[in-house]
């Protein structure tokens, strides 16, 4: 049985943040993820907003980690070459909503977050298409947007590059206490560790139960979204929220870090079984459309290129971020709902420092930086010319909508946490994320995966096991002319 | 920087026909094609039914493409660049393209023919609710996997949309042993060709339900079924009548969109066709830039594509050589019963012009009329017209005295 210093369960943004932070120490680490890629839980389907930190109740863990995480995120995104934009955010209120904004402004002050209330004239300077009903807004200049799955994957890549192990398609099924720590049992094997970090998102409760920790009540709320074509990118410049209500921060309109527009989410209570499925509902989409019209005028829903849903998992009203009292060395990260993405860098550091202190891990002198990857759609003509000359694969465009070259796809397939499915390629390089949604490039990406992974085309999957795209062979082929 | 009289972007049937006709007028021509083979979408259309009008015989897609391809490859005045994706086109006709063989390529053209074809509307574009497992594909993607890559996407199939590609895939998958359970169309009429409904559905007893749509998809990793429901007059599903159909595959044939991203901020596009606004020479609002084939408007017959592209190619050559005649232009506007008409402008002068159009629903026994300057200049009695079948009416330019309108009488 292989032994590790720390095993992290769950490859979402929180688990990989822990792994990334631990990579600065002399520690042997392992991350176990049940899905076929990192970022297959909440971390793939959320709003991607870096919340400034005025929303969380002062004194809570949410407030503490949100504010700290928001400060860390811009530098982290730059270090890992993850798309991030500081856009600022507006909480937009109709006439009569000023009192609600004052409450938020007061929280902002207590949490140490920059914010001010703007009149309609000032709002118009930021958002020319704000709905005529909106009279005032809370402006937080430090809010931003980030690509949540790219952040998650880049954290995993960085950690692996610096010695961590990531195992995909491996579900944790049991944990036992051993003399020197724990034995983690998975669908494929057993591993020993001094410390275990439970960052399993919606699955965290089951992990707690497996070890015998207190049982917690998890509540699940699904949210529906639209993503619009990048040609709509002019409709909104900042993250625009309505006034929050008891269900949460409400339906927002925002640019995404990759240049599209995001609309959503709703907040629907769902069961544990449904939480795994992330089905979009028509009613949810209708609510999104209504919500959007109250904030911004002239958003063209007809330019949608994708709809999806994600599920938040909460336990009570605050995050649970603590070492188990009954099982020292077992660290719990429970109910990391919004603003969990924003908080994740701070949570990662916190857990790594806890482990380092407890097990006296030495800080490494230096870490290997994650190399910046070539991206045709983001480079100059001269860079494109040079790169294509150097390697013809960077002259061969596979995804026409997002202008992704074969070279970029190859580098995703051979990255530290390798992309082995069509969706995993898509999340790393955006092939299939544009307006035709892979109608053109999906078969071509499959061909490349089949060649590189030495698998028959019929075995290439969209995502997890059982999602083979074209599982049968054609009997009656035709000869090429 | 390379120089050509005419640069054709796209090497499908439109691009190839345009290149050949530009050559006939003596222009130097380049064809830029992003695939590794000329022929465009025809390479994956292995069924027959192509060329009945153009060649007077029934060919498969690859056979039809081959005739044009061979002619193009034999002509030393046409330079073909394969695996070459055009990244940008500037107003002064400098084209920037990328290919593994040439790297970054810059070309100065005197005239340009746009022949980039179209893309399919996706599940996201129709905001399909439910889960997002494997098993939901556009019909064209499934067709490519089947006919080029040799793998079949599923065994129990439901098809949404009655576009031609969907109909053809219904037959193809049936011949591969899959069970096509149902084809659904949200409108009360088909968007595909009548002959495809007969040959691809009726002949195989595949049911087609009109005014019906998919309300949501189910399945975690692989599709396990879809919920469907009839729709009301506003096309909203009647959810009380929702029913579940188990299947492992949902193919979408819900519309084609001309691929004009390259030029959308440079030339005038029609909100209806999503292609360029052109005159009878197929010249766009930007002088010296022409458009033909599916990038101009979606065609159901490749024969029409070839014909249209030949006009565009010839005009582009004349423009490049400084011989394209210029004159007053009349606007062509569709009205009563006609959804769109193309060309949208006609230059005054001599000769005949075919005005292509589509109707907005199914009509029987109506008369199409063309008026110019307030006078009717042409009438044509028709038996049946459906939105899925492109129509045309030929008019004599000398009869035109002002702006043109085209409509159905008795509507
Ligand atoms: C609709 C929505 C909108 C949101 N918007 C924002 C926002 O704008 N800003 C913000 O800051 N936050 C936002 N959040 C919150 C944020 O997305 C989450 O807090 C964050 O993604 C949680 O990350 P995680 O790593 O804890 O969970 P997850 O990403 O869910 O990761 C948990 C992982 O554990 C794996 N796992 C589970 N059980 C096992 C097991 N037994 N063995 C192995 N692996 C297992 C899962 O497969 C999963 O990959 C939003 C959330 C949602 C759902
Ligand atoms: C699936 C299907 C079935 C059909 N069935 C029939 C039938 O049975 N009978 C019939 O008569 N007609 C049929 N048709 C219609 C006919 O085949 C098409 O209308 C015709 O192929 C359109 O030709 P095109 O040249 O405009 O487009 P395409 O064939 O799509 O060619 C466009 C070319 O441009 C290239 N291109 C695009 N953008 C760029 C760029 N930026 N840089 C470089 N190259 C670029 C593409 O790679 C492509 O090769 C069918 C069409 C389809 C899609």
PDB file of C-alpha atoms in Angstrom, chain A residues 92-332:
ATOM      1  CA  UNK A  92     -28.921  47.109  -8.676  1.00  0.00           C
ATOM      2  CA  UNK A  93     -32.045  48.316  -6.867  1.00  0.00           C
ATOM      3  CA  UNK A  94     -35.322  49.789  -8.012  1.00  0.00           C
ATOM      4  CA  UNK A  95     -36.748  52.869  -6.346  1.00  0.00           C
ATOM      5  CA  UNK A  96     -37.343  51.982  -2.669  1.00  0.00           C
ATOM      6  CA  UNK A  97     -34.461  49.528  -2.569  1.00  0.00           C
ATOM      7  CA  UNK A  98     -32.018  51.965  -0.982  1.00  0.00           C
ATOM      8  CA  UNK A  99     -32.448  50.492   2.490  1.00  0.00           C
ATOM      9  CA  UNK A 100     -31.365  47.095   1.215  1.00  0.00           C
ATOM     10  CA  UNK A 101     -28.262  48.637  -0.314  1.00  0.00           C
ATOM     11  CA  UNK A 102     -27.441  50.385   2.963  1.00  0.00           C
ATOM     12  CA  UNK A 103     -27.434  47.021   4.740  1.00  0.00           C
ATOM     13  CA  UNK A 104     -24.913  45.725   2.224  1.00  0.00           C
ATOM     14  CA  UNK A 105     -22.822  48.875   2.451  1.00  0.00           C
ATOM     15  CA  UNK A 106     -22.682  48.469   6.205  1.00  0.00           C
ATOM     16  CA  UNK A 107     -21.539  44.855   5.832  1.00  0.00           C
ATOM     17  CA  UNK A 108     -18.943  45.935   3.297  1.00  0.00           C
ATOM     18  CA  UNK A 109     -17.515  48.389   5.848  1.00  0.00           C
ATOM     19  CA  UNK A 110     -17.435  45.766   8.584  1.00  0.00           C
ATOM     20  CA  UNK A 111     -15.826  43.204   6.271  1.00  0.00           C
ATOM     21  CA  UNK A 112     -13.270  45.735   5.061  1.00  0.00           C
ATOM     22  CA  UNK A 113     -14.485  45.711   1.439  1.00  0.00           C
ATOM     23  CA  UNK A 114     -14.467  48.760  -0.811  1.00  0.00           C
ATOM     24  CA  UNK A 115     -17.992  49.711  -1.884  1.00  0.00           C
ATOM     25  CA  UNK A 116     -20.137  52.755  -2.567  1.00  0.00           C
ATOM     26  CA  UNK A 117     -23.717  53.531  -3.517  1.00  0.00           C
ATOM     27  CA  UNK A 118     -24.196  54.986  -6.984  1.00  0.00           C
ATOM     28  CA  UNK A 119     -27.016  57.050  -8.420  1.00  0.00           C
ATOM     29  CA  UNK A 120     -28.653  56.134 -11.719  1.00  0.00           C
ATOM     30  CA  UNK A 121     -26.482  58.623 -13.633  1.00  0.00           C
ATOM     31  CA  UNK A 122     -23.296  57.007 -12.345  1.00  0.00           C
ATOM     32  CA  UNK A 123     -24.652  53.518 -13.010  1.00  0.00           C
ATOM     33  CA  UNK A 124     -25.304  54.477 -16.613  1.00  0.00           C
ATOM     34  CA  UNK A 125     -21.648  55.341 -17.051  1.00  0.00           C
ATOM     35  CA  UNK A 126     -20.774  51.765 -16.124  1.00  0.00           C
ATOM     36  CA  UNK A 127     -23.793  50.010 -17.613  1.00  0.00           C
ATOM     37  CA  UNK A 128     -25.429  51.927 -20.459  1.00  0.00           C
ATOM     38  CA  UNK A 129     -28.025  49.167 -20.862  1.00  0.00           C
ATOM     39  CA  UNK A 130     -29.197  49.061 -17.241  1.00  0.00           C
ATOM     40  CA  UNK A 131     -32.967  48.633 -17.014  1.00  0.00           C
ATOM     41  CA  UNK A 132     -34.941  51.896 -16.708  1.00  0.00           C
ATOM     42  CA  UNK A 133     -36.383  50.666 -13.389  1.00  0.00           C
ATOM     43  CA  UNK A 134     -33.013  50.673 -11.653  1.00  0.00           C
ATOM     44  CA  UNK A 135     -32.438  53.796  -9.557  1.00  0.00           C
ATOM     45  CA  UNK A 136     -29.403  53.046  -7.404  1.00  0.00           C
ATOM     46  CA  UNK A 137     -26.759  50.407  -6.918  1.00  0.00           C
ATOM     47  CA  UNK A 138     -23.999  49.229  -4.623  1.00  0.00           C
ATOM     48  CA  UNK A 139     -20.754  49.301  -6.574  1.00  0.00           C
ATOM     49  CA  UNK A 140     -17.868  47.091  -5.470  1.00  0.00           C
ATOM     50  CA  UNK A 141     -14.832  47.795  -7.669  1.00  0.00           C
ATOM     51  CA  UNK A 142     -12.851  44.735  -6.561  1.00  0.00           C
ATOM     52  CA  UNK A 143     -15.266  42.087  -7.800  1.00  0.00           C
ATOM     53  CA  UNK A 144     -14.288  40.136 -10.889  1.00  0.00           C
ATOM     54  CA  UNK A 145     -14.841  37.066 -13.011  1.00  0.00           C
ATOM     55  CA  UNK A 146     -12.697  33.961 -13.358  1.00  0.00           C
ATOM     56  CA  UNK A 147     -12.936  30.722 -15.303  1.00  0.00           C
ATOM     57  CA  UNK A 148     -13.725  28.307 -12.446  1.00  0.00           C
ATOM     58  CA  UNK A 149     -12.872  25.066 -14.228  1.00  0.00           C
ATOM     59  CA  UNK A 150      -9.668  26.424 -15.689  1.00  0.00           C
ATOM     60  CA  UNK A 151      -8.639  27.571 -12.213  1.00  0.00           C
ATOM     61  CA  UNK A 152      -9.413  24.138 -10.787  1.00  0.00           C
ATOM     62  CA  UNK A 153      -7.505  22.314 -13.510  1.00  0.00           C
ATOM     63  CA  UNK A 154      -4.534  24.696 -13.397  1.00  0.00           C
ATOM     64  CA  UNK A 155      -4.249  24.183  -9.639  1.00  0.00           C
ATOM     65  CA  UNK A 156      -4.168  20.442 -10.241  1.00  0.00           C
ATOM     66  CA  UNK A 157      -1.590  20.833 -13.023  1.00  0.00           C
ATOM     67  CA  UNK A 158       0.607  22.997 -10.814  1.00  0.00           C
ATOM     68  CA  UNK A 159       0.475  20.531  -7.942  1.00  0.00           C
ATOM     69  CA  UNK A 160       1.299  17.555 -10.163  1.00  0.00           C
ATOM     70  CA  UNK A 161       4.164  19.476 -11.719  1.00  0.00           C
ATOM     71  CA  UNK A 162       5.435  19.964  -8.179  1.00  0.00           C
ATOM     72  CA  UNK A 163       5.220  16.353  -7.116  1.00  0.00           C
ATOM     73  CA  UNK A 164       1.596  15.716  -6.165  1.00  0.00           C
ATOM     74  CA  UNK A 165      -0.338  12.720  -7.475  1.00  0.00           C
ATOM     75  CA  UNK A 166      -3.839  13.096  -8.904  1.00  0.00           C
ATOM     76  CA  UNK A 167      -5.935  10.009  -9.520  1.00  0.00           C
ATOM     77  CA  UNK A 168      -9.082  10.378 -11.563  1.00  0.00           C
ATOM     78  CA  UNK A 169     -11.927   7.852 -11.923  1.00  0.00           C
ATOM     79  CA  UNK A 170     -11.313   6.721  -8.371  1.00  0.00           C
ATOM     80  CA  UNK A 171     -14.085   7.000  -5.835  1.00  0.00           C
ATOM     81  CA  UNK A 172     -13.415   6.994  -2.109  1.00  0.00           C
ATOM     82  CA  UNK A 173     -15.628   4.324  -0.572  1.00  0.00           C
ATOM     83  CA  UNK A 174     -14.330   4.014   2.945  1.00  0.00           C
ATOM     84  CA  UNK A 175     -11.862   5.383   5.462  1.00  0.00           C
ATOM     85  CA  UNK A 176     -10.395   3.521   8.376  1.00  0.00           C
ATOM     86  CA  UNK A 177      -8.267   4.681  11.225  1.00  0.00           C
ATOM     87  CA  UNK A 178      -4.803   3.178  11.430  1.00  0.00           C
ATOM     88  CA  UNK A 179      -1.977   3.549  13.897  1.00  0.00           C
ATOM     89  CA  UNK A 180      -0.281   6.342  12.043  1.00  0.00           C
ATOM     90  CA  UNK A 181      -3.304   7.938  10.500  1.00  0.00           C
ATOM     91  CA  UNK A 182      -5.833   6.618   8.036  1.00  0.00           C
ATOM     92  CA  UNK A 183      -6.391   4.058   5.338  1.00  0.00           C
ATOM     93  CA  UNK A 184      -8.438   5.356   2.450  1.00  0.00           C
ATOM     94  CA  UNK A 185     -10.259   2.720   0.425  1.00  0.00           C
ATOM     95  CA  UNK A 186     -11.301   3.497  -3.113  1.00  0.00           C
ATOM     96  CA  UNK A 187     -13.014   1.749  -5.979  1.00  0.00           C
ATOM     97  CA  UNK A 188      -9.538   0.751  -7.155  1.00  0.00           C
ATOM     98  CA  UNK A 189      -7.272   0.352  -4.173  1.00  0.00           C
ATOM     99  CA  UNK A 190      -6.097   1.426  -0.748  1.00  0.00           C
ATOM    100  CA  UNK A 191      -3.809   4.218   0.356  1.00  0.00           C
ATOM    101  CA  UNK A 192      -2.393   5.194   3.723  1.00  0.00           C
ATOM    102  CA  UNK A 193      -2.109   8.794   4.881  1.00  0.00           C
ATOM    103  CA  UNK A 194      -1.253  10.802   7.951  1.00  0.00           C
ATOM    104  CA  UNK A 195      -3.974  13.301   7.160  1.00  0.00           C
ATOM    105  CA  UNK A 196      -7.154  13.233   5.105  1.00  0.00           C
ATOM    106  CA  UNK A 197      -8.867  16.342   3.773  1.00  0.00           C
ATOM    107  CA  UNK A 198     -12.520  15.946   2.891  1.00  0.00           C
ATOM    108  CA  UNK A 199     -13.215  18.326   0.008  1.00  0.00           C
ATOM    109  CA  UNK A 200     -15.813  16.126  -1.641  1.00  0.00           C
ATOM    110  CA  UNK A 201     -18.447  18.822  -2.166  1.00  0.00           C
ATOM    111  CA  UNK A 202     -21.858  17.181  -2.366  1.00  0.00           C
ATOM    112  CA  UNK A 203     -20.165  13.873  -1.492  1.00  0.00           C
ATOM    113  CA  UNK A 204     -18.603  15.239   1.720  1.00  0.00           C
ATOM    114  CA  UNK A 205     -21.426  14.013   3.918  1.00  0.00           C
ATOM    115  CA  UNK A 206     -20.881  10.421   2.763  1.00  0.00           C
ATOM    116  CA  UNK A 207     -17.183  10.683   3.549  1.00  0.00           C
ATOM    117  CA  UNK A 208     -18.005  11.932   7.028  1.00  0.00           C
ATOM    118  CA  UNK A 209     -20.303   8.969   7.482  1.00  0.00           C
ATOM    119  CA  UNK A 210     -17.667   6.559   6.179  1.00  0.00           C
ATOM    120  CA  UNK A 211     -15.185   7.607   8.827  1.00  0.00           C
ATOM    121  CA  UNK A 212     -17.793   7.795  11.556  1.00  0.00           C
ATOM    122  CA  UNK A 213     -17.818  11.558  12.031  1.00  0.00           C
ATOM    123  CA  UNK A 214     -20.929  13.496  12.923  1.00  0.00           C
ATOM    124  CA  UNK A 215     -23.604  13.242  10.288  1.00  0.00           C
ATOM    125  CA  UNK A 216     -24.499  16.580   8.784  1.00  0.00           C
ATOM    126  CA  UNK A 217     -27.579  17.665   6.929  1.00  0.00           C
ATOM    127  CA  UNK A 218     -26.725  18.816   3.439  1.00  0.00           C
ATOM    128  CA  UNK A 219     -29.177  20.966   1.519  1.00  0.00           C
ATOM    129  CA  UNK A 220     -28.963  21.157  -2.277  1.00  0.00           C
ATOM    130  CA  UNK A 221     -30.019  24.076  -4.446  1.00  0.00           C
ATOM    131  CA  UNK A 222     -29.764  23.845  -8.214  1.00  0.00           C
ATOM    132  CA  UNK A 223     -29.306  26.859 -10.453  1.00  0.00           C
ATOM    133  CA  UNK A 224     -30.037  27.212 -14.160  1.00  0.00           C
ATOM    134  CA  UNK A 225     -27.967  29.296 -16.573  1.00  0.00           C
ATOM    135  CA  UNK A 226     -27.756  30.562 -20.102  1.00  0.00           C
ATOM    136  CA  UNK A 227     -24.448  31.292 -21.816  1.00  0.00           C
ATOM    137  CA  UNK A 228     -24.657  33.731 -24.705  1.00  0.00           C
ATOM    138  CA  UNK A 229     -22.545  34.027 -27.823  1.00  0.00           C
ATOM    139  CA  UNK A 230     -19.518  36.291 -27.487  1.00  0.00           C
ATOM    140  CA  UNK A 231     -21.137  38.667 -29.958  1.00  0.00           C
ATOM    141  CA  UNK A 232     -23.430  39.731 -27.088  1.00  0.00           C
ATOM    142  CA  UNK A 233     -20.429  40.690 -24.970  1.00  0.00           C
ATOM    143  CA  UNK A 234     -21.255  44.398 -25.238  1.00  0.00           C
ATOM    144  CA  UNK A 235     -24.496  44.169 -23.240  1.00  0.00           C
ATOM    145  CA  UNK A 236     -22.826  44.131 -19.833  1.00  0.00           C
ATOM    146  CA  UNK A 237     -19.475  45.275 -18.437  1.00  0.00           C
ATOM    147  CA  UNK A 238     -19.680  44.516 -14.734  1.00  0.00           C
ATOM    148  CA  UNK A 239     -21.334  41.784 -12.694  1.00  0.00           C
ATOM    149  CA  UNK A 240     -24.909  42.999 -12.187  1.00  0.00           C
ATOM    150  CA  UNK A 241     -26.948  41.455  -9.358  1.00  0.00           C
ATOM    151  CA  UNK A 242     -30.428  42.267  -8.104  1.00  0.00           C
ATOM    152  CA  UNK A 243     -30.923  42.922  -4.385  1.00  0.00           C
ATOM    153  CA  UNK A 244     -30.346  39.624  -2.592  1.00  0.00           C
ATOM    154  CA  UNK A 245     -33.276  37.790  -1.002  1.00  0.00           C
ATOM    155  CA  UNK A 246     -33.663  34.808   1.312  1.00  0.00           C
ATOM    156  CA  UNK A 247     -32.796  32.426  -1.535  1.00  0.00           C
ATOM    157  CA  UNK A 248     -29.462  34.007  -2.279  1.00  0.00           C
ATOM    158  CA  UNK A 249     -27.777  36.524  -4.455  1.00  0.00           C
ATOM    159  CA  UNK A 250     -30.365  36.263  -7.222  1.00  0.00           C
ATOM    160  CA  UNK A 251     -30.176  36.112 -11.002  1.00  0.00           C
ATOM    161  CA  UNK A 252     -27.223  38.032 -12.370  1.00  0.00           C
ATOM    162  CA  UNK A 253     -25.986  39.220 -15.737  1.00  0.00           C
ATOM    163  CA  UNK A 254     -22.227  39.229 -16.203  1.00  0.00           C
ATOM    164  CA  UNK A 255     -19.432  38.892 -18.693  1.00  0.00           C
ATOM    165  CA  UNK A 256     -17.495  35.637 -18.374  1.00  0.00           C
ATOM    166  CA  UNK A 257     -13.733  35.589 -18.119  1.00  0.00           C
ATOM    167  CA  UNK A 258     -13.594  34.028 -21.598  1.00  0.00           C
ATOM    168  CA  UNK A 259     -15.685  36.728 -23.271  1.00  0.00           C
ATOM    169  CA  UNK A 260     -19.231  35.346 -23.286  1.00  0.00           C
ATOM    170  CA  UNK A 261     -22.212  36.544 -21.254  1.00  0.00           C
ATOM    171  CA  UNK A 262     -23.668  34.520 -18.383  1.00  0.00           C
ATOM    172  CA  UNK A 263     -27.270  34.767 -17.167  1.00  0.00           C
ATOM    173  CA  UNK A 264     -28.493  33.032 -13.995  1.00  0.00           C
ATOM    174  CA  UNK A 265     -28.679  31.219 -11.635  1.00  0.00           C
ATOM    175  CA  UNK A 266     -32.037  30.272 -10.204  1.00  0.00           C
ATOM    176  CA  UNK A 267     -32.217  28.574  -6.832  1.00  0.00           C
ATOM    177  CA  UNK A 268     -34.297  25.375  -6.709  1.00  0.00           C
ATOM    178  CA  UNK A 269     -34.254  22.948  -3.781  1.00  0.00           C
ATOM    179  CA  UNK A 270     -33.377  19.481  -5.087  1.00  0.00           C
ATOM    180  CA  UNK A 271     -32.829  16.041  -3.575  1.00  0.00           C
ATOM    181  CA  UNK A 272     -29.456  14.386  -3.062  1.00  0.00           C
ATOM    182  CA  UNK A 273     -30.097  12.166  -6.087  1.00  0.00           C
ATOM    183  CA  UNK A 274     -31.013  15.129  -8.269  1.00  0.00           C
ATOM    184  CA  UNK A 275     -27.964  17.035  -7.061  1.00  0.00           C
ATOM    185  CA  UNK A 276     -25.824  14.552  -9.000  1.00  0.00           C
ATOM    186  CA  UNK A 277     -27.715  15.093 -12.229  1.00  0.00           C
ATOM    187  CA  UNK A 278     -27.778  18.852 -12.780  1.00  0.00           C
ATOM    188  CA  UNK A 279     -30.809  18.869 -15.058  1.00  0.00           C
ATOM    189  CA  UNK A 280     -31.873  22.209 -16.474  1.00  0.00           C
ATOM    190  CA  UNK A 281     -35.582  22.977 -16.117  1.00  0.00           C
ATOM    191  CA  UNK A 282     -37.753  24.988 -18.467  1.00  0.00           C
ATOM    192  CA  UNK A 283     -39.284  26.816 -15.513  1.00  0.00           C
ATOM    193  CA  UNK A 284     -35.822  27.694 -14.305  1.00  0.00           C
ATOM    194  CA  UNK A 285     -34.859  29.088 -17.685  1.00  0.00           C
ATOM    195  CA  UNK A 286     -38.069  31.139 -17.760  1.00  0.00           C
ATOM    196  CA  UNK A 287     -37.174  32.627 -14.355  1.00  0.00           C
ATOM    197  CA  UNK A 288     -33.719  33.499 -15.625  1.00  0.00           C
ATOM    198  CA  UNK A 289     -35.179  35.326 -18.628  1.00  0.00           C
ATOM    199  CA  UNK A 290     -37.510  37.326 -16.375  1.00  0.00           C
ATOM    200  CA  UNK A 291     -34.773  38.130 -13.902  1.00  0.00           C
ATOM    201  CA  UNK A 292     -32.428  39.335 -16.598  1.00  0.00           C
ATOM    202  CA  UNK A 293     -35.006  41.695 -18.083  1.00  0.00           C
ATOM    203  CA  UNK A 294     -35.387  43.413 -14.735  1.00  0.00           C
ATOM    204  CA  UNK A 295     -31.661  44.256 -14.728  1.00  0.00           C
ATOM    205  CA  UNK A 296     -30.449  44.858 -18.278  1.00  0.00           C
ATOM    206  CA  UNK A 297     -32.364  45.814 -21.404  1.00  0.00           C
ATOM    207  CA  UNK A 298     -31.688  44.353 -24.807  1.00  0.00           C
ATOM    208  CA  UNK A 299     -30.154  41.007 -23.829  1.00  0.00           C
ATOM    209  CA  UNK A 300     -30.786  38.707 -26.797  1.00  0.00           C
ATOM    210  CA  UNK A 301     -31.677  35.263 -25.451  1.00  0.00           C
ATOM    211  CA  UNK A 302     -31.761  34.122 -29.078  1.00  0.00           C
ATOM    212  CA  UNK A 303     -27.973  34.312 -28.979  1.00  0.00           C
ATOM    213  CA  UNK A 304     -27.765  31.542 -26.370  1.00  0.00           C
ATOM    214  CA  UNK A 305     -25.167  28.922 -27.183  1.00  0.00           C
ATOM    215  CA  UNK A 306     -25.570  26.766 -24.079  1.00  0.00           C
ATOM    216  CA  UNK A 307     -27.796  26.168 -21.081  1.00  0.00           C
ATOM    217  CA  UNK A 308     -26.677  24.289 -17.986  1.00  0.00           C
ATOM    218  CA  UNK A 309     -27.318  23.845 -14.291  1.00  0.00           C
ATOM    219  CA  UNK A 310     -25.121  23.488 -11.232  1.00  0.00           C
ATOM    220  CA  UNK A 311     -25.874  22.500  -7.661  1.00  0.00           C
ATOM    221  CA  UNK A 312     -24.780  24.183  -4.456  1.00  0.00           C
ATOM    222  CA  UNK A 313     -24.382  22.120  -1.315  1.00  0.00           C
ATOM    223  CA  UNK A 314     -24.838  23.849   2.007  1.00  0.00           C
ATOM    224  CA  UNK A 315     -24.738  22.790   5.635  1.00  0.00           C
ATOM    225  CA  UNK A 316     -26.417  25.377   7.829  1.00  0.00           C
ATOM    226  CA  UNK A 317     -25.654  28.985   7.032  1.00  0.00           C
ATOM    227  CA  UNK A 318     -21.862  28.986   7.184  1.00  0.00           C
ATOM    228  CA  UNK A 319     -18.914  26.959   5.825  1.00  0.00           C
ATOM    229  CA  UNK A 320     -17.580  24.182   8.046  1.00  0.00           C
ATOM    230  CA  UNK A 321     -13.793  24.409   7.863  1.00  0.00           C
ATOM    231  CA  UNK A 322     -12.254  22.503  10.748  1.00  0.00           C
ATOM    232  CA  UNK A 323     -10.263  19.514  11.910  1.00  0.00           C
ATOM    233  CA  UNK A 324     -12.377  16.725  13.313  1.00  0.00           C
ATOM    234  CA  UNK A 325     -12.229  16.574  17.107  1.00  0.00           C
ATOM    235  CA  UNK A 326     -12.975  12.860  17.196  1.00  0.00           C
ATOM    236  CA  UNK A 327     -10.508  12.018  14.439  1.00  0.00           C
ATOM    237  CA  UNK A 328      -7.463  14.253  14.626  1.00  0.00           C
ATOM    238  CA  UNK A 329      -5.777  14.494  11.240  1.00  0.00           C
ATOM    239  CA  UNK A 330      -9.130  14.401   9.448  1.00  0.00           C
ATOM    240  CA  UNK A 331      -9.970  17.841   8.106  1.00  0.00           C
ATOM    241  CA  UNK A 332     -13.515  18.700   7.031  1.00  0.00           C
TER     242      UNK A 332
END
